[in-house]
PDB file of C-alpha atoms in Angstrom:
ATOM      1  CA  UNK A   1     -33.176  46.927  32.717  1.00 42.00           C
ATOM      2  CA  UNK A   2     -36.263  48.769  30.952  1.00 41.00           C
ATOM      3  CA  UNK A   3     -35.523  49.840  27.269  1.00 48.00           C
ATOM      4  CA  UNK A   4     -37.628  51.542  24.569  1.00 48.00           C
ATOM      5  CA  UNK A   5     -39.569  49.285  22.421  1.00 47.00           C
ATOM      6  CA  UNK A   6     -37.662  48.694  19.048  1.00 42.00           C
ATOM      7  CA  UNK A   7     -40.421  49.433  15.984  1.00 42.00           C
ATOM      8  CA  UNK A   8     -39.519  49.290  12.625  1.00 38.00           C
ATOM      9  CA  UNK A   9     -40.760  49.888   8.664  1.00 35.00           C
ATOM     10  CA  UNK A  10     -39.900  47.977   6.350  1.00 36.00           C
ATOM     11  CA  UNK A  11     -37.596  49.130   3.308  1.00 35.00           C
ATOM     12  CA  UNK A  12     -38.975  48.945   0.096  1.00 37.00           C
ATOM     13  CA  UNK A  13     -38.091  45.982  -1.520  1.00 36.00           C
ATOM     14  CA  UNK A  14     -37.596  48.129  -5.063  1.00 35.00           C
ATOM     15  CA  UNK A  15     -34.860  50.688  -3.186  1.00 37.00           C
ATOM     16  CA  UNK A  16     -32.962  47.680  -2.909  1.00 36.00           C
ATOM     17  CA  UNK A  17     -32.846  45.359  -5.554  1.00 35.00           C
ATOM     18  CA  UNK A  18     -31.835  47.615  -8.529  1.00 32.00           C
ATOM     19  CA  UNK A  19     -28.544  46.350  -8.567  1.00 32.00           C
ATOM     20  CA  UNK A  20     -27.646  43.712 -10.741  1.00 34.00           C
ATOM     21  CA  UNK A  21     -24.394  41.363 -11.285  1.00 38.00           C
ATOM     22  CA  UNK A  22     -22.605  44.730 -12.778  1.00 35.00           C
ATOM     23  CA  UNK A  23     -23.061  46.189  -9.094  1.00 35.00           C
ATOM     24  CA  UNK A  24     -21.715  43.003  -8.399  1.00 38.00           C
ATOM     25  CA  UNK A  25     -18.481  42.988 -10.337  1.00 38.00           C
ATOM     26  CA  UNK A  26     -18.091  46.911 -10.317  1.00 43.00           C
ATOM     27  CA  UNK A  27     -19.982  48.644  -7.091  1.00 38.00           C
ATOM     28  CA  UNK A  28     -18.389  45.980  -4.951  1.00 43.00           C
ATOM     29  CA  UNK A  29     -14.818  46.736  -5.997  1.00 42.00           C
ATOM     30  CA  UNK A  30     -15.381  50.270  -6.328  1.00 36.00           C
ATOM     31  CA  UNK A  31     -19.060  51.486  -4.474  1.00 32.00           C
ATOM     32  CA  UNK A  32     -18.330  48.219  -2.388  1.00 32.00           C
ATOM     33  CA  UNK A  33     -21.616  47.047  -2.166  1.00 28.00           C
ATOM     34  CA  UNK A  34     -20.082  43.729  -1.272  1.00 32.00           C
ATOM     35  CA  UNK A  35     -19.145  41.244   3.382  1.00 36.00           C
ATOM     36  CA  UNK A  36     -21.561  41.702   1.539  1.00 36.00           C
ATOM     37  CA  UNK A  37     -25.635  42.397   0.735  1.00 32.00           C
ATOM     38  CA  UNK A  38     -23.662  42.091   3.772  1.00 42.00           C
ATOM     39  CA  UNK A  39     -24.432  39.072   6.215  1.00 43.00           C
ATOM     40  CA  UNK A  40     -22.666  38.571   9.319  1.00 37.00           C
ATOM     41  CA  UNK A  41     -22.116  35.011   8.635  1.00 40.00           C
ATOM     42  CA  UNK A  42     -19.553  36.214   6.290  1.00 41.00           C
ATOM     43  CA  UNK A  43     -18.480  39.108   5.973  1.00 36.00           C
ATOM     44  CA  UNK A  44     -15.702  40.803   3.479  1.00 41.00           C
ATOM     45  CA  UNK A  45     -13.097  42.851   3.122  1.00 38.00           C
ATOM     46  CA  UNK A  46     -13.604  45.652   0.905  1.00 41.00           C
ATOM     47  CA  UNK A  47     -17.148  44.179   0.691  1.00 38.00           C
ATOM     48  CA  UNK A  48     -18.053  40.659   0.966  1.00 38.00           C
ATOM     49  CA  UNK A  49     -19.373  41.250   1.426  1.00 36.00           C
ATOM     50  CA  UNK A  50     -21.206  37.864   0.397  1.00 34.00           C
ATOM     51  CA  UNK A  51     -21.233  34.529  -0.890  1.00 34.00           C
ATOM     52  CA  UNK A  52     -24.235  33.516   0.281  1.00 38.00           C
ATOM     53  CA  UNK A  53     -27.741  34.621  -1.225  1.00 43.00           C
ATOM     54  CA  UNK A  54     -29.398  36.817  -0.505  1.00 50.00           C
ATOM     55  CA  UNK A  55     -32.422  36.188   2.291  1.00 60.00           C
ATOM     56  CA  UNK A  56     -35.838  37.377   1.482  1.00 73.00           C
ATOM     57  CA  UNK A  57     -37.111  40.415   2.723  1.00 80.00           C
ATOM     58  CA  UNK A  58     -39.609  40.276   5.749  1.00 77.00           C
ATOM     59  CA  UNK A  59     -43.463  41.734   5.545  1.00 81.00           C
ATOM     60  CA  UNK A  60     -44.705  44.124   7.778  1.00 80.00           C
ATOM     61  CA  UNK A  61     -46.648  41.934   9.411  1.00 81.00           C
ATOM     62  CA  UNK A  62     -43.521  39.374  10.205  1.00 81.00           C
ATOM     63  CA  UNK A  63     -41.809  42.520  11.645  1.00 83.00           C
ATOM     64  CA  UNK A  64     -44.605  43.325  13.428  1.00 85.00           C
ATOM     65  CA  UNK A  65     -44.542  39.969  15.131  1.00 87.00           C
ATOM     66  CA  UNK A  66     -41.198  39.733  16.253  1.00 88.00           C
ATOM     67  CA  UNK A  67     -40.983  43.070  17.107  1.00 88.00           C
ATOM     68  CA  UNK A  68     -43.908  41.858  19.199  1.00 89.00           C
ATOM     69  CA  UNK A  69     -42.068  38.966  20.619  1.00 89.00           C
ATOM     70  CA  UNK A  70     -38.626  40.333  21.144  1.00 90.00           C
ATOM     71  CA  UNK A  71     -39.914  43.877  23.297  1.00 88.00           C
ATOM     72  CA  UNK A  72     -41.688  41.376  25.590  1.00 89.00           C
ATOM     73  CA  UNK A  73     -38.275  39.828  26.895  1.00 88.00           C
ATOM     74  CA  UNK A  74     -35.634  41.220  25.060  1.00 85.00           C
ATOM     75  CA  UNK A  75     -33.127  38.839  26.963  1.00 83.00           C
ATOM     76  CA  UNK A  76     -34.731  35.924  24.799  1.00 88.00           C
ATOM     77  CA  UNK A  77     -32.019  35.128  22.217  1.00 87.00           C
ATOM     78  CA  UNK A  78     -33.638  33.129  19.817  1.00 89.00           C
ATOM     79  CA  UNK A  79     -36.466  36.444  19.606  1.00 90.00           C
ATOM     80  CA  UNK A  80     -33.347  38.807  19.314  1.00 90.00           C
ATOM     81  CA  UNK A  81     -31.946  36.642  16.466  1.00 91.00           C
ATOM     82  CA  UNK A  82     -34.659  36.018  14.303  1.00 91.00           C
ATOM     83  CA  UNK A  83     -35.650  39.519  14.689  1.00 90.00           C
ATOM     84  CA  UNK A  84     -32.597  40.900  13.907  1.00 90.00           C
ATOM     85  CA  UNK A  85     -32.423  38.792  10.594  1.00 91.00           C
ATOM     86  CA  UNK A  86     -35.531  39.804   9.819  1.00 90.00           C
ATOM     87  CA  UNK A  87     -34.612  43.521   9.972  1.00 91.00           C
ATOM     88  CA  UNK A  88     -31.249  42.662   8.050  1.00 88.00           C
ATOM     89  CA  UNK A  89     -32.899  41.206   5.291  1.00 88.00           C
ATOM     90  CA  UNK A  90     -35.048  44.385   4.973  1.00 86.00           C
ATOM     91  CA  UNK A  91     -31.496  46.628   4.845  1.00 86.00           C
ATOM     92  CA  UNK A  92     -31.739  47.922   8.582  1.00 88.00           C
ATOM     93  CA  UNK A  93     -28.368  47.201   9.470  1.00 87.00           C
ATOM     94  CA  UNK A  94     -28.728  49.786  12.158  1.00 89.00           C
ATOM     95  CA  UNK A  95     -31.660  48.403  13.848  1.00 91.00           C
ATOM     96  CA  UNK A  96     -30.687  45.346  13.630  1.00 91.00           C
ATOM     97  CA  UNK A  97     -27.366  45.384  15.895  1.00 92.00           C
ATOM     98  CA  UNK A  98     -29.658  47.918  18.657  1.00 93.00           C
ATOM     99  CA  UNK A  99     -31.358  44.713  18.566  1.00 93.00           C
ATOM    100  CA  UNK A 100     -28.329  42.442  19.416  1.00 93.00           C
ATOM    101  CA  UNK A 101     -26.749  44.714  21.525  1.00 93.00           C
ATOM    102  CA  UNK A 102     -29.652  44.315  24.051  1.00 93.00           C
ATOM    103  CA  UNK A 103     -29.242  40.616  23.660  1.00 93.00           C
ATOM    104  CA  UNK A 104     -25.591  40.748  24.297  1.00 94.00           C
ATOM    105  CA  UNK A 105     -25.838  43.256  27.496  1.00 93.00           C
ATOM    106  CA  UNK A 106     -28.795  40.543  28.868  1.00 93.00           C
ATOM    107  CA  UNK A 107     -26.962  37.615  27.480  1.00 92.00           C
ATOM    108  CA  UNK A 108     -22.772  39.084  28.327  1.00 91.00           C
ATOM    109  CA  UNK A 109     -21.772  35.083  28.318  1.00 91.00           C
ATOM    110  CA  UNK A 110     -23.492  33.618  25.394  1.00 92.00           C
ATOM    111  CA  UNK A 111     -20.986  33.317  22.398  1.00 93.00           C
ATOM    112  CA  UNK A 112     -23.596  32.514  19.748  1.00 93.00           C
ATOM    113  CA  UNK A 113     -25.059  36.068  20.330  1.00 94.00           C
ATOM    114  CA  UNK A 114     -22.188  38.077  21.095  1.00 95.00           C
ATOM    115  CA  UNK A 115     -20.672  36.957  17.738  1.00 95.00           C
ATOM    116  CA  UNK A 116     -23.883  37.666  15.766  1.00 95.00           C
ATOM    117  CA  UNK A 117     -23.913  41.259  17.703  1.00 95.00           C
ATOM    118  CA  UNK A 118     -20.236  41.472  16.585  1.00 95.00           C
ATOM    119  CA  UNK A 119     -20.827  40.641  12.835  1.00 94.00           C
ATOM    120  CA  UNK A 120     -23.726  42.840  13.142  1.00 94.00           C
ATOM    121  CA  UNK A 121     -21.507  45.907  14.076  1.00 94.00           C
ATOM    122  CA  UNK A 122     -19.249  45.168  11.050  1.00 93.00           C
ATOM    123  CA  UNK A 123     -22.048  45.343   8.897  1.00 90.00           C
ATOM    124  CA  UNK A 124     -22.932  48.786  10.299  1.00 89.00           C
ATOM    125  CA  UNK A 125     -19.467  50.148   9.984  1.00 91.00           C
ATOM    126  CA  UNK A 126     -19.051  50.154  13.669  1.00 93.00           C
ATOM    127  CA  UNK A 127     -15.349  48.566  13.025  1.00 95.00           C
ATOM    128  CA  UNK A 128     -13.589  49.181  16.355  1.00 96.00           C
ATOM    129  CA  UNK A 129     -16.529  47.920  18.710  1.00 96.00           C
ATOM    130  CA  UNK A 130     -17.075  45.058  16.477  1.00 96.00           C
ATOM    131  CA  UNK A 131     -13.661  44.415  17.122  1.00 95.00           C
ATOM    132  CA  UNK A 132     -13.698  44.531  20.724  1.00 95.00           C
ATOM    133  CA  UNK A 133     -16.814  42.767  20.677  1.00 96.00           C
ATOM    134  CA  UNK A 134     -16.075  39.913  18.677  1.00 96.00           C
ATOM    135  CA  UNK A 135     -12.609  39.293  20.922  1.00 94.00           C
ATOM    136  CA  UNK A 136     -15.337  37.790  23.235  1.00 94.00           C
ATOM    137  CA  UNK A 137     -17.370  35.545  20.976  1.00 94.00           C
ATOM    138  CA  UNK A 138     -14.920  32.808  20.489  1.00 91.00           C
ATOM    139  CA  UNK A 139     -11.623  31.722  22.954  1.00 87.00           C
ATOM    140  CA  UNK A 140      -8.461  30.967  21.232  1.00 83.00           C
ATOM    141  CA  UNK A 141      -8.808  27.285  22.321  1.00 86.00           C
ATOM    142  CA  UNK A 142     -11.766  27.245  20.165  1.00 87.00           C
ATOM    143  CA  UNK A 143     -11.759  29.382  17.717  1.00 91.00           C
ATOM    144  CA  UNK A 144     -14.726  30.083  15.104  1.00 94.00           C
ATOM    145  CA  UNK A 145     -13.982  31.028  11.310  1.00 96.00           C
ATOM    146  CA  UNK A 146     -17.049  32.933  10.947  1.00 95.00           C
ATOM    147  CA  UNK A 147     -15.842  34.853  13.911  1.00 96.00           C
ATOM    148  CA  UNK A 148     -12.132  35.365  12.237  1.00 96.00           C
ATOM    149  CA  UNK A 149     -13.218  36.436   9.379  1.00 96.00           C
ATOM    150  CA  UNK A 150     -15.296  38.799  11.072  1.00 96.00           C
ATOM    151  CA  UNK A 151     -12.542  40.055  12.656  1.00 96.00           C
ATOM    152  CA  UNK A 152     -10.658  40.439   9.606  1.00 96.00           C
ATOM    153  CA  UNK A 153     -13.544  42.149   7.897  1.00 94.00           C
ATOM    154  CA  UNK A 154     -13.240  44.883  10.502  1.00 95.00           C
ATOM    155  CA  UNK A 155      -9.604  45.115  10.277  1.00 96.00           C
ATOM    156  CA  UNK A 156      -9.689  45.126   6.169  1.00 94.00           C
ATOM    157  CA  UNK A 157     -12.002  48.097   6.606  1.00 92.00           C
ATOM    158  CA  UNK A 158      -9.927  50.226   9.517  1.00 93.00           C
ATOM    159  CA  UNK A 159      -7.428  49.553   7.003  1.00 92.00           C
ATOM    160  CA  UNK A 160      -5.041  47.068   9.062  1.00 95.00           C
ATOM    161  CA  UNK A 161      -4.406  44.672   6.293  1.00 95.00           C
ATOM    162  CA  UNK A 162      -1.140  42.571   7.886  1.00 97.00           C
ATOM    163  CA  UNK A 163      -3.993  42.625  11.027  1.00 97.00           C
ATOM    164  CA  UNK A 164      -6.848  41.431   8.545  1.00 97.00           C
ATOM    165  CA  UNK A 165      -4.640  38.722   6.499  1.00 97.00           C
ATOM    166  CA  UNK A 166      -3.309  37.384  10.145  1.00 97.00           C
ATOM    167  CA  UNK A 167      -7.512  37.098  10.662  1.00 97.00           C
ATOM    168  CA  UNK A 168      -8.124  35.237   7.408  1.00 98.00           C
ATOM    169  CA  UNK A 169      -5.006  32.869   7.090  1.00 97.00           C
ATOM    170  CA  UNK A 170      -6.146  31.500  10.918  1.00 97.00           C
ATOM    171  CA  UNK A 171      -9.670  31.109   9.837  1.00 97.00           C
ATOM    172  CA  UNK A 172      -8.654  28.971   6.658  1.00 98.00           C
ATOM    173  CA  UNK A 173      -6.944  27.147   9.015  1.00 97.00           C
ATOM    174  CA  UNK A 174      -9.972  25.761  10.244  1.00 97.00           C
ATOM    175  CA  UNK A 175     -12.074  25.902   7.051  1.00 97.00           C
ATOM    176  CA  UNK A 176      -9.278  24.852   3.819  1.00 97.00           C
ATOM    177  CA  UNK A 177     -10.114  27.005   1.023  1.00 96.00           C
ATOM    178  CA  UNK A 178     -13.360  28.504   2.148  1.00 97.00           C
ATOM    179  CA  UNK A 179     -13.965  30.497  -1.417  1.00 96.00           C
ATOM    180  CA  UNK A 180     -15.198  33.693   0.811  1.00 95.00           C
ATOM    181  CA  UNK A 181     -12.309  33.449   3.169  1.00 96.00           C
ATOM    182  CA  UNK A 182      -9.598  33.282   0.310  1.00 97.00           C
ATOM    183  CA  UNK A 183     -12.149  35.657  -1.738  1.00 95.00           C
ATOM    184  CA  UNK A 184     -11.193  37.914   1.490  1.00 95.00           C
ATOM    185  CA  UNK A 185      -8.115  37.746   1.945  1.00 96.00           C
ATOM    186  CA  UNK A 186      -7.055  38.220  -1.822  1.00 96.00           C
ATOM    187  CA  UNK A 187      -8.827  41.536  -1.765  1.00 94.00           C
ATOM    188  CA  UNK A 188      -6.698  42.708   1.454  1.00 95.00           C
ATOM    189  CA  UNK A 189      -3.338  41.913  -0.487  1.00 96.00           C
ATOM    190  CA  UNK A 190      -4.890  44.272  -3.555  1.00 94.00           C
ATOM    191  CA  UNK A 191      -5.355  46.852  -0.921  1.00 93.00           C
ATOM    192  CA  UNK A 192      -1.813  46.110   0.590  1.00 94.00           C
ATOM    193  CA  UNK A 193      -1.244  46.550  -3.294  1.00 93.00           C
ATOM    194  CA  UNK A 194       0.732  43.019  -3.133  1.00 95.00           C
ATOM    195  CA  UNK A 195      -1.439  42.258  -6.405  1.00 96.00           C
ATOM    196  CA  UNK A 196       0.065  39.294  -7.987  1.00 97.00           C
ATOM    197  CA  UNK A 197      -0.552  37.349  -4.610  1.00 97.00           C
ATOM    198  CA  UNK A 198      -4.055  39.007  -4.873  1.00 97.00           C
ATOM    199  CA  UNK A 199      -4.195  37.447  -8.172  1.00 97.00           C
ATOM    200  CA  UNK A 200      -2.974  33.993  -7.070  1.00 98.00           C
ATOM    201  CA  UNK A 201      -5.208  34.320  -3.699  1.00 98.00           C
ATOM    202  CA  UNK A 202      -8.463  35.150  -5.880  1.00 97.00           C
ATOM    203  CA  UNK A 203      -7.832  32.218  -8.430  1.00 97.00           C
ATOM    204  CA  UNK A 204      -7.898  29.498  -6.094  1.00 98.00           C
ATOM    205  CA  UNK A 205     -10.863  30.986  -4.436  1.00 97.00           C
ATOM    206  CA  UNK A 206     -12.601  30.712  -7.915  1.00 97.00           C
ATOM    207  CA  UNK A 207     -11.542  27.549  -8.560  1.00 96.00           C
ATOM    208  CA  UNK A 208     -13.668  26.360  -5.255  1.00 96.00           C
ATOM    209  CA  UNK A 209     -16.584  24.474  -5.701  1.00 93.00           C
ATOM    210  CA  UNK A 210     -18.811  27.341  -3.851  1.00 89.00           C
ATOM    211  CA  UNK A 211     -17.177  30.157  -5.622  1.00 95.00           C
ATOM    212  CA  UNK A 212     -20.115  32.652  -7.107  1.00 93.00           C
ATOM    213  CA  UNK A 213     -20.049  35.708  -9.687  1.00 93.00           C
ATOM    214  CA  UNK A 214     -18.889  38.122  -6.690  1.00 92.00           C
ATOM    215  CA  UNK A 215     -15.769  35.819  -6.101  1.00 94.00           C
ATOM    216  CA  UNK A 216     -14.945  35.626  -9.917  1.00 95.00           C
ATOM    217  CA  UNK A 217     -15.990  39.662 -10.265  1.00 93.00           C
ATOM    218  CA  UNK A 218     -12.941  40.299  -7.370  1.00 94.00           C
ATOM    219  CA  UNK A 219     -10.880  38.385  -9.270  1.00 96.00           C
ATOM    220  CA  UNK A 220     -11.657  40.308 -12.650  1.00 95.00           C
ATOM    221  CA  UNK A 221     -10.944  43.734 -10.505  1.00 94.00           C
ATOM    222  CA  UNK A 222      -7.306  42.677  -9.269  1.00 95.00           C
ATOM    223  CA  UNK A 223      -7.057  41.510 -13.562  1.00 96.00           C
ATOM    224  CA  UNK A 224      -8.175  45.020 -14.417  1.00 94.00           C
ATOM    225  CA  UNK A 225      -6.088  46.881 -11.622  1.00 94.00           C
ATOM    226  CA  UNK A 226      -2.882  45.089 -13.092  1.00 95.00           C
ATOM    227  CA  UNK A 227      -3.858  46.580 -16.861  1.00 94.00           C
ATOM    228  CA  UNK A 228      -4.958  42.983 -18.025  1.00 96.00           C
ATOM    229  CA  UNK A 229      -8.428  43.914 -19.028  1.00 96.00           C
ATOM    230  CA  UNK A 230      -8.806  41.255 -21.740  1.00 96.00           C
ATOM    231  CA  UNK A 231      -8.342  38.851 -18.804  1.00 97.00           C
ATOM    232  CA  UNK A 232     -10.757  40.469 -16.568  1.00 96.00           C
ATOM    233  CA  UNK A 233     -13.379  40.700 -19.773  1.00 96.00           C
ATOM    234  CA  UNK A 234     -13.180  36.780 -19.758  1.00 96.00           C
ATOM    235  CA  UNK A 235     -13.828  36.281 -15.892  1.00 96.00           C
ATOM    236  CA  UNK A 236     -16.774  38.475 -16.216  1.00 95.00           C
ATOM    237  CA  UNK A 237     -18.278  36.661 -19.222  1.00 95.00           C
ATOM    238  CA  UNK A 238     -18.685  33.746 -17.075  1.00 94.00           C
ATOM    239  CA  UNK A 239     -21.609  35.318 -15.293  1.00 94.00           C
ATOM    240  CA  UNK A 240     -22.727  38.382 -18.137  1.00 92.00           C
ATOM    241  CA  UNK A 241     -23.466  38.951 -21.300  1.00 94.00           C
ATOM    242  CA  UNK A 242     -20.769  41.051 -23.318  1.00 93.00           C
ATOM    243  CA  UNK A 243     -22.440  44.168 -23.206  1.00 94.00           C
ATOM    244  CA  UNK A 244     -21.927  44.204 -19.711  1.00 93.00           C
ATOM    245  CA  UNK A 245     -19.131  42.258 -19.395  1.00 93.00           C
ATOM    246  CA  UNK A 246     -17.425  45.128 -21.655  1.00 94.00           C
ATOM    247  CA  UNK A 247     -19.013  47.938 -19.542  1.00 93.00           C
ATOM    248  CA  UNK A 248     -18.050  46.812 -16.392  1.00 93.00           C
ATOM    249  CA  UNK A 249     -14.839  46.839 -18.169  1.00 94.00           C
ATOM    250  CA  UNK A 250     -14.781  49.825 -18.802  1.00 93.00           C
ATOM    251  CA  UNK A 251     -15.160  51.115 -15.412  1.00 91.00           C
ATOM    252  CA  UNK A 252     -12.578  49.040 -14.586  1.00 92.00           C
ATOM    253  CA  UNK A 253     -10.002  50.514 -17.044  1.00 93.00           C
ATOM    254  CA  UNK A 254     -11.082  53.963 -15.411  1.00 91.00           C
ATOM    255  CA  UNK A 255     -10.135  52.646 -12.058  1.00 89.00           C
ATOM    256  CA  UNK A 256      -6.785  51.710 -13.314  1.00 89.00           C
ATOM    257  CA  UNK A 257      -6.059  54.675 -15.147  1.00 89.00           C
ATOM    258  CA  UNK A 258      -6.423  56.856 -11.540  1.00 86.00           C
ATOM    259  CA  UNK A 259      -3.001  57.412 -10.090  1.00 84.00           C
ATOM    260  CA  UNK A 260      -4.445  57.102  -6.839  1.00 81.00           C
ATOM    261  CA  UNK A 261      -6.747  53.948  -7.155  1.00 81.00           C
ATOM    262  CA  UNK A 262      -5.493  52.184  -4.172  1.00 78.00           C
ATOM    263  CA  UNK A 263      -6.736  54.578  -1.647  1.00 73.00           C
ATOM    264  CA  UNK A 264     -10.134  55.408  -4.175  1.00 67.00           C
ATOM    265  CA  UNK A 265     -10.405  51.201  -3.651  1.00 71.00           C
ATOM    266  CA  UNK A 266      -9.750  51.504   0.232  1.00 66.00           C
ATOM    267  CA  UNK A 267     -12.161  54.537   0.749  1.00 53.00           C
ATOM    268  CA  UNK A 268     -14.811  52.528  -1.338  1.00 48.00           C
ATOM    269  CA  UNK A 269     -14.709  49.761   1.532  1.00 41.00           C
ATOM    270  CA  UNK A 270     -15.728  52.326   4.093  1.00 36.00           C
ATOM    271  CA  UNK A 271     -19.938  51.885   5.334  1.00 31.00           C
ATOM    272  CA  UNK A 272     -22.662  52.286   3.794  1.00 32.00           C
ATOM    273  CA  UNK A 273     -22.198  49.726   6.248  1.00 34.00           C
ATOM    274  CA  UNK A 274     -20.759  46.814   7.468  1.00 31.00           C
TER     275      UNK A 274
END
């Protein structure tokens, strides 16, 4: 099978990194910056978008080189992957599932790859292949959380939430109170607008050991879309300073105030994306 070469330029490291923990709290819930910057290893509802740090963006020259490698047997998975990463952690979501999508077509069997392609799709806001993609990457005799909640992720953001809970609730059967699962799945009861099981959902997922400031900043959203912005103010202090504790606040109180916030918050969880 003879494909064009896949070449690529790196991002600009300052076009990406503006953002601080007020995107965090505020862009996710509302801009949903989020899975997620977005990995495929987790990926979230309205944005999870992550709970994992962020990787380090690739040089030129490392692009360079496995472009290099991966056009010279594209088939090779371990090429595909660590190119793929490589153009994920410089924001080209895009390029980076063209990239896994040869893998998958040369490698139709392999799980590992045809889940990363899958995860890769959500983070591109391909939801309905991803979908039918990731159906393939585990078997329900052994299923894969990452793969659930990928699943779920997709669902969240085709805006399927019963779908996207059933997703999350199976994969917490396998991983017990996974902060980014229940981080998850608490968002898709806010946009089901079931918010005090959003707010009971989030808590326990910021009570986990590997909670971060974007678990704690969903929580402070479902506080501020239920009017309790002195609550929400506290959350956020955990990871802020009060000035922008108070601002972030403040957006959140304009949020509220919308009479249609629920589908402003579900149209925020559409691509920039997956």
């Amino acid at each position: 099978m003879m494909t064009a070469p896949i070449r690529v330029i790196p991002t600009p490291a300052s076009n990406r990194r503006r953002a601080g923990l007020a995107a965090a709290a505020i862009i996710v819930a509302l801009g949903l910056a989020g899975c997620n910057t977005r990995s495929p290893e987790t990926t979230g509802s309205i944005g999870e978008r992550q709970v994992a740090p962020r990787q380090e963006s690739a040089s030129r020259q490392d692009l360079e080189g496995l472009a290099e490698r991966f056009n010279a047997n594209p088939g090779e998975g371990r090429a595909a992957l660590a190119y793929a990463r490589a153009l994920r952690s410089n924001d080209q979501a895009a390029q980076a599932s063209a990239v896994l999508q040869q893998a998958a077509l040369r490698n139709p069997r392999d799980t590992f790859i045809l889940g990363a392609y899958g995860k890769s799709l959500v983070e591109a806001g391909r939801y309905r292949e991803a979908i039918d993609v990731l159906a393939n990457a585990h078997s329900p005799a052994s299923p894969d959380w990452r793969i659930l909640s990928a699943q779920g992720s997709a669902s969240a953001q085709l805006g399927e939430q019963a779908r996207a809970q059933s997703f999350y609730e199976a994969a917490l059967k396998i991983r017990p109170n996974e902060p980014s699962l229940l981080s998850n799945l608490g968002l898709s009861y806010a946009l089901s607008r079931n918010l005090d099981q959003a707010e009971q959902t989030l808590r326990l997922a910021a009570d986990q050991p590997g909670a971060d400031a974007r678990v704690r900043a969903n929580l402070a959203l479902v506080l501020g879309l239920k009017g309790r912005f002195a609550d929400a103010e506290t959350v956020l202090r955990r990871d802020m300073g009060p000035e922008e504790a108070a601002s972030n606040v403040a957006s959140l109180r304009k949020l509220a105030a919308q009479p249609n916030r629920f589908k402003a918050l579900s149209g925020a969880g559409a691509p920039e994306r997956g």
